[in-house]
PDB file of C-alpha atoms in Angstrom:
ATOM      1  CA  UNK A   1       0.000   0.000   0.000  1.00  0.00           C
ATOM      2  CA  UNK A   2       0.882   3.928  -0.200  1.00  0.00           C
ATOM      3  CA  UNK A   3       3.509   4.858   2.089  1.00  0.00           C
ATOM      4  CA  UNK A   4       3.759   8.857   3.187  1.00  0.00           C
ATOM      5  CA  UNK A   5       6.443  10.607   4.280  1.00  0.00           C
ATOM      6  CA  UNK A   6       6.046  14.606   5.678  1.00  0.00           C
ATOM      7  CA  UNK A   7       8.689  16.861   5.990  1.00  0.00           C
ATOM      8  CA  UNK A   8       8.541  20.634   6.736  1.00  0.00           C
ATOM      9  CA  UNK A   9       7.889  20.923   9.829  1.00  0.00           C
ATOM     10  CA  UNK A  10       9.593  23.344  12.105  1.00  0.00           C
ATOM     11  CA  UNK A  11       9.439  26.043  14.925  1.00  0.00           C
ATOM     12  CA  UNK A  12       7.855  29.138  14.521  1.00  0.00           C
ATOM     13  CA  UNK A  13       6.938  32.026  16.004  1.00  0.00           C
ATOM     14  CA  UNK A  14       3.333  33.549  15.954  1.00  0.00           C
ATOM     15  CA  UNK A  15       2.327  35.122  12.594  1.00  0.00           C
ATOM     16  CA  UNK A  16       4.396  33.067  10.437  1.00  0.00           C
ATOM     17  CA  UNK A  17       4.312  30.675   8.159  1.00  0.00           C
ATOM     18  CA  UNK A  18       4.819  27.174   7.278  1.00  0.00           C
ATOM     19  CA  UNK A  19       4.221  24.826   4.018  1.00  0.00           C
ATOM     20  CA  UNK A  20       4.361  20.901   4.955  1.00  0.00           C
ATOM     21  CA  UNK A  21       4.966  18.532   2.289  1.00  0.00           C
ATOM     22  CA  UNK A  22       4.099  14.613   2.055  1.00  0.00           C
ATOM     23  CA  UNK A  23       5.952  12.561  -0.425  1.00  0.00           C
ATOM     24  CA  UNK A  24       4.091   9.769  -1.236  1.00  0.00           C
ATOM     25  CA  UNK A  25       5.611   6.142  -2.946  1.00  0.00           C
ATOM     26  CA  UNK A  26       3.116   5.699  -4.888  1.00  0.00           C
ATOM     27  CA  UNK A  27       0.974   7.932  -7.738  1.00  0.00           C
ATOM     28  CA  UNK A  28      -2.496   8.560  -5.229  1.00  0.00           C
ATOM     29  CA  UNK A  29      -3.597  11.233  -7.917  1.00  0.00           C
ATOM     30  CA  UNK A  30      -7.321   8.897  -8.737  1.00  0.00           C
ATOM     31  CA  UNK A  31      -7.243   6.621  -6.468  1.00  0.00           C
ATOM     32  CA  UNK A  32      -7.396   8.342  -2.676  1.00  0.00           C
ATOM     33  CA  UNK A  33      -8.787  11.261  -0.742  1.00  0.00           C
ATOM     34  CA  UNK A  34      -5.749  12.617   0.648  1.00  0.00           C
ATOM     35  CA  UNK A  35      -5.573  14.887   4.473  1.00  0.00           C
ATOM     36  CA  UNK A  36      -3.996  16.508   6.760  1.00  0.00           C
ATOM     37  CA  UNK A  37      -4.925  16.122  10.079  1.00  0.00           C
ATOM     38  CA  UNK A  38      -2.915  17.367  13.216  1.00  0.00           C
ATOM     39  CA  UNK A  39      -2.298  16.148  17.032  1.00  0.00           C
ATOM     40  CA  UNK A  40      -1.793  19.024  19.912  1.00  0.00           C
ATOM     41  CA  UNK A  41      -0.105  17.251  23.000  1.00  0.00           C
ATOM     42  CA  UNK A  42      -2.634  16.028  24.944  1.00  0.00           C
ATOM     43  CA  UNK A  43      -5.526  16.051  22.553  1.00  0.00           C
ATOM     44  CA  UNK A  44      -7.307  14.206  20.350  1.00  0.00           C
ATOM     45  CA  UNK A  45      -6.055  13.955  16.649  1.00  0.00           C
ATOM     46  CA  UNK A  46      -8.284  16.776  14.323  1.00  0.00           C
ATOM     47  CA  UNK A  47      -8.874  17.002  10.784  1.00  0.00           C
ATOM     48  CA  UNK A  48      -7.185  20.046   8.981  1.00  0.00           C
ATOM     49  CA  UNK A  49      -8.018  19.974   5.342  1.00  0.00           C
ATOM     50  CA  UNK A  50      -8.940  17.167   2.365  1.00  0.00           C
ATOM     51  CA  UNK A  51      -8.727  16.871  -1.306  1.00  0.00           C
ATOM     52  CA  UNK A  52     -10.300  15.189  -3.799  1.00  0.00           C
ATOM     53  CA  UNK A  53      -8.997  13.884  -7.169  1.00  0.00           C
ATOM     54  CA  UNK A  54     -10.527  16.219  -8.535  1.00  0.00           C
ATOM     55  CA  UNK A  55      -8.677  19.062  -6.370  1.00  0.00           C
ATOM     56  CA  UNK A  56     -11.694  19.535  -4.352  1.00  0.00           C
ATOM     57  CA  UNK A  57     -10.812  20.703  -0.818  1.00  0.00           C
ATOM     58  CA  UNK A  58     -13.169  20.293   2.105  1.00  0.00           C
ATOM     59  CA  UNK A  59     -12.135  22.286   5.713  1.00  0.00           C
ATOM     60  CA  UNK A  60     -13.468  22.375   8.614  1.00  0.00           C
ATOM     61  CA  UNK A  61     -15.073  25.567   9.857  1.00  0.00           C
ATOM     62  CA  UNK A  62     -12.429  26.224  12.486  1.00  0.00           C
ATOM     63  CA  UNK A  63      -9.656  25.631   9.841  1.00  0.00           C
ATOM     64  CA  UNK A  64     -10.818  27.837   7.002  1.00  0.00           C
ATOM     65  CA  UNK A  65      -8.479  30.771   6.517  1.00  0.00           C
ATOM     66  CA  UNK A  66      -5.366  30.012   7.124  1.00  0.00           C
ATOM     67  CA  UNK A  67      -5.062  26.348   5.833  1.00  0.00           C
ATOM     68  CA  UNK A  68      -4.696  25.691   2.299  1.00  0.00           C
ATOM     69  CA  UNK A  69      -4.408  22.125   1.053  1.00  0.00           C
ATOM     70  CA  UNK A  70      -2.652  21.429  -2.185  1.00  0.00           C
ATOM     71  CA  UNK A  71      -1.189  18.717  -3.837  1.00  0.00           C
ATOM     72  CA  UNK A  72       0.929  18.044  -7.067  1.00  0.00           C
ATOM     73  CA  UNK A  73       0.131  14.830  -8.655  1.00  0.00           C
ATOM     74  CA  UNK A  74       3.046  14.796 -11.008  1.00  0.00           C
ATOM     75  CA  UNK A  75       5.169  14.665  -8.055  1.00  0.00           C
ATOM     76  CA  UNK A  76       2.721  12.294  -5.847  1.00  0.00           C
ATOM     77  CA  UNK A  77       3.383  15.283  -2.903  1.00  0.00           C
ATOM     78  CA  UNK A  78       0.463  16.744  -1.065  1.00  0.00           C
ATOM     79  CA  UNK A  79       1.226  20.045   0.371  1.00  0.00           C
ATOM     80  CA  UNK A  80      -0.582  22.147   3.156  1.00  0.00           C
ATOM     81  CA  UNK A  81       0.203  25.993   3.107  1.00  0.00           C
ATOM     82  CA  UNK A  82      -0.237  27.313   6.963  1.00  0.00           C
ATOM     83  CA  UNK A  83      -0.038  31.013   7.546  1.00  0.00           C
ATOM     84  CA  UNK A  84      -0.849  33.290  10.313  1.00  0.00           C
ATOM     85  CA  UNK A  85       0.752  30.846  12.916  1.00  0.00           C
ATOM     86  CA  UNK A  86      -0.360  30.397  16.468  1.00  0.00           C
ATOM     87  CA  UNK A  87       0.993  29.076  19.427  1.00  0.00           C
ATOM     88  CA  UNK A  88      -2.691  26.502  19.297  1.00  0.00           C
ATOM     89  CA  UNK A  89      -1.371  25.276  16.239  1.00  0.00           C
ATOM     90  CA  UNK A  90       1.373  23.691  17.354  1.00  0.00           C
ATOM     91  CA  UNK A  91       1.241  19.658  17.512  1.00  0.00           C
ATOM     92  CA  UNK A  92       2.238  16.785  15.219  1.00  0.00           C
ATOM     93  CA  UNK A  93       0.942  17.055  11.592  1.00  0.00           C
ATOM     94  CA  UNK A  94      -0.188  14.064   9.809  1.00  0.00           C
ATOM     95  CA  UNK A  95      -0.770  13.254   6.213  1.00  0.00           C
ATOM     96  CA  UNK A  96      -3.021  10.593   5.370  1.00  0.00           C
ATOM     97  CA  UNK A  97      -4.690   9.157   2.537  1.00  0.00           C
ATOM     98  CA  UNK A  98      -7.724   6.984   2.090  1.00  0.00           C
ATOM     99  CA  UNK A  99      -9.161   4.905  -1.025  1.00  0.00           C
ATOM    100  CA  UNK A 100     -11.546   6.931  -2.618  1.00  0.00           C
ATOM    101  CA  UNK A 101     -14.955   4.639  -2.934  1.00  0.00           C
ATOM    102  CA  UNK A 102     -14.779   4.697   1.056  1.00  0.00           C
ATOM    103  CA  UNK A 103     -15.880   7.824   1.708  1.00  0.00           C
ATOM    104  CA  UNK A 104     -18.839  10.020   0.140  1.00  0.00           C
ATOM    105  CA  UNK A 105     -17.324  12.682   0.619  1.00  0.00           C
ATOM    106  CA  UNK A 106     -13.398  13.242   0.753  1.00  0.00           C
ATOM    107  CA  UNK A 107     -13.713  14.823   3.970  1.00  0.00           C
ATOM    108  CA  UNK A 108     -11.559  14.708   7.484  1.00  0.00           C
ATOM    109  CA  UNK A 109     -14.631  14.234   9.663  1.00  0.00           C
ATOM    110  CA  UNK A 110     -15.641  10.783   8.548  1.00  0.00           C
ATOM    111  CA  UNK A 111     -14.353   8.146  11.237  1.00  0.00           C
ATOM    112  CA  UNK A 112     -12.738   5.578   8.828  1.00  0.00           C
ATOM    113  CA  UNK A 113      -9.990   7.673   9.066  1.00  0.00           C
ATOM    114  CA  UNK A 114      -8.892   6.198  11.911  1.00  0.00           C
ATOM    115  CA  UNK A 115      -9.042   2.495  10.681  1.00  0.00           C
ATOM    116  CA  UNK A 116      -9.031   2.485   7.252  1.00  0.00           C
ATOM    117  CA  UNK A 117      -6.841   5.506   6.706  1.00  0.00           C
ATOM    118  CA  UNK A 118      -2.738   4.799   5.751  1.00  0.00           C
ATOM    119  CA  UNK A 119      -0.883   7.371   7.831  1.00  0.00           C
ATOM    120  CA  UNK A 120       2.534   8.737   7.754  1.00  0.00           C
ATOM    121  CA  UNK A 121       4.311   9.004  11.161  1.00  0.00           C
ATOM    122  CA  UNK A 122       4.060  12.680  11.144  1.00  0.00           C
ATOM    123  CA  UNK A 123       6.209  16.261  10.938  1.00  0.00           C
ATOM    124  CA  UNK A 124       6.215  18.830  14.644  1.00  0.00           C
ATOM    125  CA  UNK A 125       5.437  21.947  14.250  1.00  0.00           C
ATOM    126  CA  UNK A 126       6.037  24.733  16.943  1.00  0.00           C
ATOM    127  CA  UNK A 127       4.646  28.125  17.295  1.00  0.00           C
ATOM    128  CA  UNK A 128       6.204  30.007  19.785  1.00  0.00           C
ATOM    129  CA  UNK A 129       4.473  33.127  21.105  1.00  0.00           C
TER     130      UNK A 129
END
């Protein structure tokens, strides 16, 4: 199956920006809904942005703004553009990637994320104040 592999993480401080990448081994271009989702310490894992294979992005209300999801499918590498940085955001970002007949919708706020979604182990990113 499709391994992932972020990178770009970093620290920060507030008001800046960051762009995470996700190299993935395979092309996922048809064939998956593709996410980031993120992990603040002590908190539950949250869904950032998805996109389609049709480049159709989905946020969640709390994430529109500042997020942008991208992805390049000549170069199998799903990006997220973060600006505005603040200290909240900091935590563990995750790319993921799920077939695409499992979901309706390629959206982070179905539950088979979390068992039927392949995950890559994740990039930190800290915002300092």
């Amino acid at each position: 199956q499709v391994q992932l592999l972020e990178s770009g993480g970093g620290s920060v401080q507030a008001g800046g920006s960051l762009r995470l990448s996700c190299a993935a081994s395979e092309y996922t271009g048809i064939n998956y809904c593709m996410a980031w989702f993120r992990q603040a310490p002590g908190k539950e894992r949250e869904g950032v942005a998805a996109i389609d294979s049709d480049d159709r992005t989905t946020y969640p209300d709390s994430k529109k703004g500042r997020f942008t999801i991208s992805k390049d499918n000549a170069n199998n590498t799903l990006y997220l553009q973060m600006i505005g940085l603040k200290p909240e955001d900091t935590g563990m970002y995750y790319c993921a990637a799920i077939p695409r007949g499992f979901l309706v919708v390629c959206s982070v706020s179905s539950a088979l994320w979390r068992n039927s979604g392949i995950w890559g182990h994740g990039t930190q990113v800290t915002v300092s104040s």
